[in-house]
Short mmCIF file of C-alpha atoms and ligand atoms in Angstrom, two decimals:
data_model
loop_
_atom_site.label_atom_id
_atom_site.label_comp_id
_atom_site.label_asym_id
_atom_site.label_seq_id
_atom_site.Cartn_x
_atom_site.Cartn_y
_atom_site.Cartn_z
CA MET A 23 -31.41 -85.75 47.93
CA ALA A 24 -30.45 -87.26 44.67
CA LYS A 25 -33.27 -85.35 43.02
CA ILE A 26 -32.19 -82.08 44.52
CA SER A 27 -28.60 -82.64 43.57
CA LYS A 28 -29.65 -83.52 40.04
CA ARG A 29 -31.68 -80.33 39.81
CA SER A 30 -28.94 -78.18 41.15
CA ASN A 31 -26.52 -79.87 38.85
CA ARG A 32 -28.73 -78.97 35.94
CA SER A 33 -29.04 -75.41 36.97
CA LEU A 34 -25.30 -75.21 37.56
CA ARG A 35 -24.76 -76.51 34.09
CA LYS A 36 -27.10 -73.83 32.81
CA ILE A 37 -25.14 -71.21 34.67
CA ILE A 38 -21.94 -72.62 33.28
CA ILE A 39 -23.35 -72.42 29.77
CA ILE A 40 -24.57 -68.86 30.28
CA ILE A 41 -21.27 -67.75 31.81
CA SER A 42 -19.39 -69.44 29.00
CA ILE A 43 -21.49 -67.71 26.39
CA LEU A 44 -21.03 -64.37 28.16
CA PHE A 45 -17.31 -65.06 28.38
CA PHE A 46 -17.03 -65.78 24.69
CA ILE A 47 -19.07 -62.77 23.82
CA SER A 48 -16.86 -60.65 26.02
CA ILE A 49 -13.73 -62.13 24.48
CA THR A 50 -15.07 -61.51 21.00
CA ILE A 51 -15.95 -57.91 21.79
CA ASN A 52 -12.56 -57.48 23.40
CA ILE A 53 -10.85 -58.75 20.31
CA ILE A 54 -12.91 -56.58 18.01
CA ILE A 55 -12.31 -53.47 20.09
CA TYR A 56 -8.64 -54.28 20.41
CA LEU A 57 -8.28 -54.70 16.67
CA LYS A 58 -10.20 -51.51 16.00
CA THR A 59 -8.09 -49.60 18.53
CA ASN A 60 -4.97 -50.97 16.90
CA SER A 61 -6.14 -49.96 13.47
CA TYR A 62 -6.66 -46.42 14.78
CA LYS A 63 -3.22 -46.56 16.36
CA ASN A 64 -1.61 -47.79 13.18
CA ASN A 65 -3.38 -45.18 11.15
CA TYR A 66 -2.43 -42.45 13.58
CA ASN A 67 0.92 -41.66 11.99
CA ASN A 68 -0.64 -41.52 8.56
CA MET A 69 -3.27 -39.14 9.79
CA ILE A 70 -0.70 -36.94 11.48
CA GLU A 71 1.29 -36.86 8.27
CA GLN A 72 -1.82 -35.95 6.32
CA LEU A 73 -2.68 -33.27 8.84
CA ASN A 74 0.83 -31.85 8.69
CA SER A 75 0.85 -31.67 4.94
CA ILE A 76 -2.59 -30.05 4.87
CA THR A 77 -1.59 -27.64 7.61
CA SER A 78 1.51 -26.58 5.74
CA SER A 79 -0.37 -26.09 2.50
CA LYS A 80 -3.00 -24.18 4.47
CA GLU A 81 -0.28 -21.95 5.89
CA GLU A 82 1.02 -21.24 2.41
CA LYS A 83 -2.49 -20.41 1.27
CA GLU A 84 -2.91 -18.13 4.27
CA LYS A 85 0.22 -16.27 3.26
CA GLU A 86 -1.10 -15.89 -0.27
CA TYR A 87 -4.43 -14.76 1.16
CA GLN A 88 -2.67 -12.21 3.34
CA LYS A 89 -0.75 -10.90 0.36
CA VAL A 90 -3.75 -10.66 -1.91
CA SER A 91 -5.98 -9.13 0.76
CA GLU A 92 -3.29 -6.57 1.57
CA ARG A 93 -2.91 -5.74 -2.11
CA LEU A 94 -6.67 -5.54 -2.49
CA ASP A 95 -6.92 -3.33 0.54
CA LEU A 96 -4.26 -1.12 -1.02
CA VAL A 97 -5.88 -0.89 -4.44
CA ASN A 98 -9.36 -0.42 -3.00
CA ASN A 99 -8.10 2.47 -0.90
CA ILE A 100 -5.28 3.64 -3.14
CA ASP A 101 -6.16 7.34 -2.84
CA GLU A 102 -6.34 7.16 0.94
CA ARG A 103 -3.10 5.19 1.18
CA THR A 104 -1.32 7.59 -1.17
CA ASN A 105 -2.52 10.54 0.90
CA GLU A 106 -1.28 8.93 4.11
CA VAL A 107 2.20 8.41 2.67
CA LYS A 108 2.18 11.89 1.14
CA LYS A 109 1.17 13.47 4.44
CA ASP A 110 3.91 11.62 6.27
CA PHE A 111 6.39 12.70 3.60
CA PHE A 112 5.43 16.37 3.94
CA THR A 113 5.65 16.23 7.73
CA LYS A 114 9.13 14.75 7.51
CA ALA A 115 10.24 17.06 4.70
CA LYS A 116 9.25 20.01 6.89
CA GLN A 117 11.24 18.53 9.81
CA LEU A 118 14.21 18.06 7.50
CA GLU A 119 13.96 21.68 6.35
CA ASP A 120 13.83 22.80 9.99
CA LYS A 121 16.98 20.84 10.77
CA ILE A 122 18.79 22.18 7.70
CA ILE A 123 17.82 25.76 8.54
CA ALA A 124 18.92 25.25 12.16
CA GLY A 125 22.27 23.93 10.89
CA GLU A 126 21.60 20.52 12.43
CA SER A 127 21.65 18.65 9.15
CA ASN A 128 23.96 18.66 6.15
CA GLU A 129 21.24 17.42 3.82
CA LYS A 130 20.16 19.57 0.87
CA ILE A 131 16.80 20.07 -0.77
CA VAL A 132 15.83 21.49 -4.13
CA TYR A 133 12.29 22.22 -5.29
CA ILE A 134 12.10 22.11 -9.06
CA THR A 135 9.24 24.31 -10.23
CA PHE A 136 7.83 24.98 -13.69
CA ASP A 137 5.88 28.16 -14.43
CA ASP A 138 3.39 29.30 -17.03
CA GLY A 139 2.25 25.92 -18.35
CA PRO A 140 0.69 23.85 -19.57
CA TYR A 141 2.24 23.58 -23.00
CA TYR A 142 2.45 20.81 -25.55
CA LEU A 143 6.09 20.50 -24.54
CA THR A 144 4.92 19.68 -21.00
CA TYR A 145 4.35 16.06 -22.10
CA GLN A 146 8.07 15.68 -22.59
CA PHE A 147 8.87 17.31 -19.26
CA LEU A 148 6.52 14.85 -17.57
CA GLU A 149 8.23 11.94 -19.30
CA ILE A 150 11.65 13.03 -18.04
CA LEU A 151 10.32 13.50 -14.51
CA ASP A 152 8.88 9.98 -14.69
CA GLU A 153 12.10 8.56 -16.04
CA TYR A 154 14.20 10.12 -13.29
CA ASP A 155 11.62 9.34 -10.59
CA VAL A 156 11.18 12.98 -9.63
CA PHE A 157 8.18 14.90 -8.31
CA ALA A 158 8.14 18.57 -9.33
CA THR A 159 5.80 21.53 -8.91
CA PHE A 160 3.76 23.12 -11.69
CA PHE A 161 2.66 26.74 -11.33
CA THR A 162 0.06 26.68 -14.04
CA ILE A 163 -1.95 29.41 -15.67
CA GLY A 164 -5.31 29.22 -17.46
CA ASP A 165 -4.78 31.30 -20.54
CA ASN A 166 -3.92 28.29 -22.69
CA LYS A 167 -6.16 25.88 -20.87
CA ASP A 168 -7.49 24.07 -23.93
CA VAL A 169 -5.58 24.47 -27.18
CA CYS A 170 -1.85 24.00 -26.74
CA TYR A 171 -0.22 27.41 -27.07
CA ASP A 172 2.90 25.95 -28.67
CA ASN A 173 1.03 23.56 -30.95
CA ARG A 174 -2.34 24.90 -32.01
CA SER A 175 -3.47 21.59 -33.48
CA GLU A 176 -3.07 19.83 -30.13
CA ASP A 177 -5.32 19.71 -27.10
CA CYS A 178 -3.72 20.62 -23.79
CA SER A 179 -6.92 20.53 -21.72
CA GLY A 180 -6.02 17.22 -20.08
CA MET A 181 -2.56 18.38 -19.05
CA TYR A 182 -3.57 19.67 -15.59
CA ALA A 183 -5.11 16.29 -14.77
CA LEU A 184 -2.09 14.49 -16.16
CA GLU A 185 0.34 16.53 -14.05
CA ALA A 186 -1.80 15.95 -10.97
CA SER A 187 -2.28 12.25 -11.64
CA LYS A 188 1.49 11.82 -11.72
CA GLY A 189 1.69 13.22 -8.20
CA HIS A 190 3.31 16.57 -8.99
CA THR A 191 2.29 19.55 -6.90
CA MET A 192 -0.34 21.70 -8.59
CA ALA A 193 0.20 25.35 -7.79
CA ASN A 194 -1.41 28.61 -8.80
CA HIS A 195 0.26 31.19 -11.04
CA THR A 196 -2.98 33.15 -11.67
CA TYR A 197 -5.30 32.54 -14.59
CA SER A 198 -4.28 35.35 -16.91
CA HIS A 199 -0.64 35.91 -15.92
CA GLY A 200 -1.42 39.38 -17.28
CA ILE A 201 1.33 41.43 -15.71
CA TRP A 202 0.72 44.22 -18.22
CA LYS A 203 -2.96 43.41 -18.67
CA GLY A 204 -4.52 44.45 -15.39
CA LEU A 205 -3.38 41.65 -13.09
CA TYR A 206 -1.77 44.12 -10.71
CA ASP A 207 -4.36 46.87 -11.09
CA SER A 208 -5.54 46.21 -7.57
CA PRO A 209 -5.25 43.52 -4.88
CA GLU A 210 -8.76 42.43 -5.85
CA SER A 211 -7.91 42.04 -9.53
CA PHE A 212 -5.00 39.82 -8.52
CA MET A 213 -7.15 37.72 -6.20
CA TYR A 214 -9.77 37.42 -8.92
CA GLN A 215 -7.21 35.81 -11.23
CA VAL A 216 -6.01 33.52 -8.41
CA LYS A 217 -9.60 32.37 -7.82
CA LEU A 218 -10.18 31.85 -11.54
CA GLN A 219 -7.14 29.62 -11.71
CA GLU A 220 -8.07 27.87 -8.47
CA ASN A 221 -11.47 27.00 -9.96
CA LEU A 222 -9.94 25.82 -13.21
CA ILE A 223 -7.47 23.51 -11.45
CA LYS A 224 -10.18 22.29 -9.07
CA ASP A 225 -12.42 21.58 -12.01
CA ARG A 226 -9.75 19.75 -14.02
CA THR A 227 -8.01 17.85 -11.20
CA GLY A 228 -10.18 17.97 -8.09
CA ILE A 229 -7.30 19.63 -6.24
CA LYS A 230 -7.65 22.91 -4.35
CA THR A 231 -4.42 24.86 -4.80
CA ASN A 232 -2.81 26.55 -1.79
CA ILE A 233 0.48 27.91 -3.11
CA VAL A 234 0.71 30.98 -5.34
CA ARG A 235 3.61 32.39 -7.27
CA PHE A 236 3.21 36.00 -8.35
CA PRO A 237 3.77 36.37 -12.10
CA GLY A 238 7.06 38.23 -12.34
CA GLY A 239 7.71 37.63 -8.64
CA ALA A 240 6.13 39.20 -5.55
CA ALA A 241 7.95 42.51 -6.12
CA THR A 242 5.99 43.01 -9.33
CA ALA A 243 2.90 43.67 -7.18
CA GLY A 244 4.61 46.87 -5.98
CA GLY A 245 2.62 48.71 -3.33
CA TYR A 246 -0.15 46.12 -3.40
CA LYS A 247 2.13 43.31 -2.33
CA ASN A 248 1.32 43.36 1.37
CA ARG A 249 -2.42 43.66 0.86
CA ILE A 250 -2.33 40.81 -1.67
CA ILE A 251 -0.39 38.66 0.78
CA GLU A 252 -3.05 39.39 3.39
CA LEU A 253 -5.80 38.40 0.98
CA LEU A 254 -3.90 35.26 0.03
CA ARG A 255 -3.57 34.31 3.68
CA GLU A 256 -7.27 34.88 4.23
CA ASN A 257 -7.95 32.51 1.35
CA GLY A 258 -5.69 29.76 2.69
CA TYR A 259 -2.77 30.49 0.38
CA GLY A 260 0.95 30.66 0.93
CA TRP A 261 3.18 32.29 -1.68
CA ILE A 262 6.67 31.67 -2.95
CA ASN A 263 9.29 33.30 -5.12
CA TRP A 264 12.43 31.42 -6.15
CA THR A 265 16.03 31.20 -5.05
CA ALA A 266 17.54 29.98 -8.30
CA SER A 267 16.69 30.43 -11.94
CA ILE A 268 18.26 29.40 -15.23
CA GLY A 269 16.92 32.49 -16.99
CA ASP A 270 14.64 30.50 -19.28
CA GLY A 271 11.71 32.90 -18.88
CA GLY A 272 12.63 34.92 -21.92
CA ASN A 273 14.51 33.98 -25.04
CA LEU A 274 16.97 31.42 -23.75
CA ARG A 275 18.07 29.47 -26.84
CA ASP A 276 21.59 28.37 -25.97
CA HIS A 277 21.72 25.34 -23.73
CA ASN A 278 25.28 26.15 -22.67
CA VAL A 279 24.05 29.42 -21.26
CA GLY A 280 21.18 27.64 -19.57
CA TRP A 281 23.52 25.08 -18.09
CA SER A 282 25.99 27.62 -16.74
CA ASN A 283 23.11 29.67 -15.31
CA PHE A 284 21.91 26.53 -13.60
CA VAL A 285 25.27 25.50 -12.17
CA ASN A 286 26.05 29.06 -11.03
CA ASN A 287 22.68 29.40 -9.32
CA ILE A 288 22.58 26.19 -7.34
CA SER A 289 24.49 26.62 -4.12
CA ALA A 290 22.23 26.97 -1.05
CA ASN A 291 21.16 24.06 1.12
CA ILE A 292 17.54 24.66 0.18
CA GLU A 293 16.88 25.88 -3.34
CA VAL A 294 13.68 26.74 -5.16
CA LEU A 295 14.54 26.41 -8.82
CA LEU A 296 12.42 28.42 -11.23
CA GLN A 297 12.06 27.07 -14.75
CA HIS A 298 9.47 27.10 -17.53
CA ASP A 299 7.99 24.08 -19.23
CA TYR A 300 7.77 25.84 -22.60
CA ASN A 301 11.49 26.19 -23.05
CA ARG A 302 13.30 23.62 -25.21
CA VAL A 303 16.65 24.45 -23.63
CA THR A 304 15.19 23.64 -20.23
CA LEU A 305 13.81 20.40 -21.58
CA ARG A 306 17.18 19.51 -23.04
CA ILE A 307 19.21 20.15 -19.90
CA LEU A 308 16.63 18.84 -17.40
CA PRO A 309 18.06 15.27 -17.26
CA ASP A 310 21.55 16.64 -16.63
CA GLU A 311 20.18 19.03 -14.02
CA ILE A 312 18.54 16.16 -12.15
CA LYS A 313 21.72 14.08 -12.32
CA TYR A 314 23.80 17.06 -11.17
CA LEU A 315 21.46 17.79 -8.27
CA LYS A 316 21.48 14.16 -7.13
CA GLU A 317 25.25 13.93 -7.46
CA HIS A 318 25.57 17.06 -5.35
CA GLY A 319 23.48 15.53 -2.60
CA TYR A 320 20.21 17.34 -3.23
CA HIS A 321 16.88 15.74 -2.46
CA ILE A 322 14.50 16.78 -5.21
CA PHE A 323 11.16 17.37 -3.52
CA PRO A 324 7.77 18.65 -4.65
CA LEU A 325 6.57 21.82 -2.94
CA PHE A 326 4.00 21.67 -0.18
CA TYR A 327 2.10 24.31 1.76
CA GLU A 328 3.82 23.67 5.11
CA SER A 329 7.31 24.14 3.61
CA ASN A 330 9.44 26.90 5.16
CA MET A 331 10.00 28.17 1.63
CA VAL A 332 6.29 28.92 1.25
CA ASN A 333 5.57 32.29 2.87
CA LYS A 334 2.35 32.55 4.85
CA MET B 9 -19.02 -78.18 39.15
CA LYS B 10 -18.92 -75.31 41.63
CA TYR B 11 -15.24 -74.78 40.92
CA VAL B 12 -15.93 -74.66 37.24
CA VAL B 13 -18.55 -71.97 37.85
CA ILE B 14 -16.19 -70.02 40.08
CA SER B 15 -13.29 -70.18 37.65
CA LEU B 16 -15.51 -69.36 34.69
CA SER B 17 -16.97 -66.40 36.59
CA THR B 18 -13.47 -65.23 37.39
CA LEU B 19 -12.48 -65.49 33.73
CA LEU B 20 -15.61 -63.58 32.77
CA CYS B 21 -14.78 -60.89 35.32
CA ILE B 22 -11.23 -60.63 34.02
CA SER B 23 -12.43 -60.45 30.44
CA LEU B 24 -14.94 -57.77 31.45
CA CYS B 25 -12.12 -55.84 33.10
CA PHE B 26 -10.16 -56.12 29.88
CA LEU B 27 -13.22 -54.98 28.04
CA GLY B 28 -13.36 -51.92 30.22
CA PHE B 29 -9.68 -51.25 29.68
CA ASN B 30 -9.97 -51.82 25.93
CA LEU B 31 -12.97 -49.57 25.70
CA TYR B 32 -11.05 -46.87 27.50
CA ASN B 33 -8.16 -47.26 25.08
CA PHE B 34 -10.47 -47.38 22.15
CA ASN B 35 -12.17 -44.22 23.24
CA LYS B 36 -8.83 -42.50 23.64
CA GLU B 37 -7.64 -43.48 20.16
CA TYR B 38 -11.00 -42.74 18.64
CA SER B 39 -11.15 -39.21 20.00
CA LYS B 40 -7.58 -38.59 18.91
CA ALA B 41 -8.44 -39.73 15.40
CA LYS B 42 -11.63 -37.73 15.43
CA ASN B 43 -9.78 -34.59 16.49
CA ILE B 44 -7.30 -35.01 13.69
CA THR B 45 -10.09 -35.63 11.20
CA ASN B 46 -11.80 -32.49 12.42
CA GLU B 47 -8.61 -30.49 12.10
CA ILE B 48 -8.10 -31.82 8.59
CA ASP B 49 -11.68 -30.92 7.72
CA VAL B 50 -11.30 -27.41 9.10
CA ALA B 51 -8.02 -26.91 7.22
CA ASN B 52 -9.53 -28.22 4.00
CA LYS B 53 -12.51 -25.96 4.39
CA ARG B 54 -10.24 -22.94 4.91
CA ILE B 55 -8.18 -23.87 1.86
CA THR B 56 -11.36 -24.05 -0.22
CA GLU B 57 -12.45 -20.70 1.19
CA ILE B 58 -9.13 -19.09 0.35
CA ASN B 59 -9.12 -20.62 -3.12
CA ASN B 60 -12.55 -19.17 -3.80
CA TYR B 61 -11.42 -15.82 -2.44
CA LEU B 62 -8.30 -15.87 -4.60
CA ASP B 63 -10.30 -16.84 -7.68
CA GLU B 64 -12.73 -14.01 -7.11
CA ASN B 65 -10.27 -11.35 -6.10
CA ASN B 66 -7.28 -12.03 -8.28
CA ASN B 67 -9.40 -10.94 -11.21
CA THR B 68 -10.63 -7.85 -9.39
CA TYR B 69 -7.07 -7.02 -8.44
CA ASN B 70 -5.70 -7.56 -11.93
CA GLU B 71 -8.45 -5.47 -13.44
CA PHE B 72 -7.81 -2.70 -10.96
CA VAL B 73 -4.08 -2.76 -11.57
CA GLU B 74 -4.71 -2.64 -15.29
CA LYS B 75 -7.06 0.35 -14.94
CA ASN B 76 -5.12 2.22 -12.27
CA LYS B 77 -1.53 1.68 -13.30
CA THR B 78 -0.58 5.33 -12.81
CA LYS B 79 -2.15 5.50 -9.35
CA ILE B 80 -0.18 2.50 -8.18
CA GLU B 81 3.04 3.76 -9.73
CA VAL B 82 2.54 7.14 -8.07
CA TYR B 83 1.83 5.45 -4.73
CA GLU B 84 5.05 3.49 -5.04
CA LYS B 85 6.91 6.66 -5.99
CA TRP B 86 5.59 8.35 -2.83
CA LEU B 87 6.78 5.36 -0.83
CA ARG B 88 10.27 5.87 -2.25
CA TYR B 89 10.08 9.58 -1.40
CA GLN B 90 8.90 8.73 2.11
CA LYS B 91 11.84 6.38 2.53
CA GLU B 92 14.28 8.98 1.18
CA VAL B 93 13.12 11.71 3.56
CA THR B 94 13.00 9.31 6.52
CA GLU B 95 16.58 8.24 5.89
CA ALA B 96 17.68 11.85 5.38
CA LEU B 97 16.12 12.76 8.73
CA GLU B 98 17.95 9.97 10.50
CA LYS B 99 21.38 10.97 9.16
ZN1 ZN C 15 5.19 33.24 -14.98
#
């Protein structure tokens, strides 16, 4: 009995030792894990703070990214974007015209147009249009397509592209403008000069014109007028005369006369103002004209094919 | 002796229970911390990405603006025209 009890005592002691060791190990692990957990817990706030600050700087970066990628998208597709805005403008300008014509709007529109260019003086017209933030319409011809007619030592060949690059409407006034030189000999001779000018403008600017102004006005075509209009329509063209003029097509030298012509001519709710970009009087009074028009509530728009003023 | 074994075993059991509980807590805190670290890593990575993008494209943009000043000015002018006609229509 004593032997058995001694043996069992020994094995109990062994068990006690093993359990004690296990217990201490468990306690140690517990302590380690507890401390580790606590260190995570204590660090938690720091980490959150770090995360918050990184998140907010990330958000700022995202905004910058958005801005830059939008700007890049714009500059990479600048032609497309410009055309979208332009198209929307023309659609709305047409709607505005419709409302004005129907008497549903008190707004007023003027289309400033310049005939017979380009000339060396055109540079200065373009500068004024830039300065006053105005788009105009240029009914160009081709006769003086290279050397500037009003300054033989200067090159005017880039003027078409310059006008177009500034967003002005490029329109067709026939290549030769030869009222007394065969332009109106037949409908075909007229169309030939329209096509010549169309090709020149296409070549210099990449733009296909679709608005024609008859040199001297549509009446100058006499009996051929209707046939020419038919041919124009077949070739995708509309045509336009003018509703107001300052009489600068001839020898207008006195700016007071020009100014009073201008003021006396502007009255309708939609005006198509005929001027010439070779005339110094016109150049001189142009800033005052623009101011006057704006003060009198006119929107100064560039011409477009869909306009009610463009006959089709 | 037996009592000692029983009480020691009980203590061991209790400590093992605590161990379980502590492990659970540890795991919870650890995954929280890991998540935050991940989020920080992701954010940092995105910031680096954007910085690289900005470095690359700011130059492209500036060069383009320099070369195409007129185009951008004309675009902005059309925007003003668009605004003007839109407002006129709404009057
Ligand atoms: Zn003319």
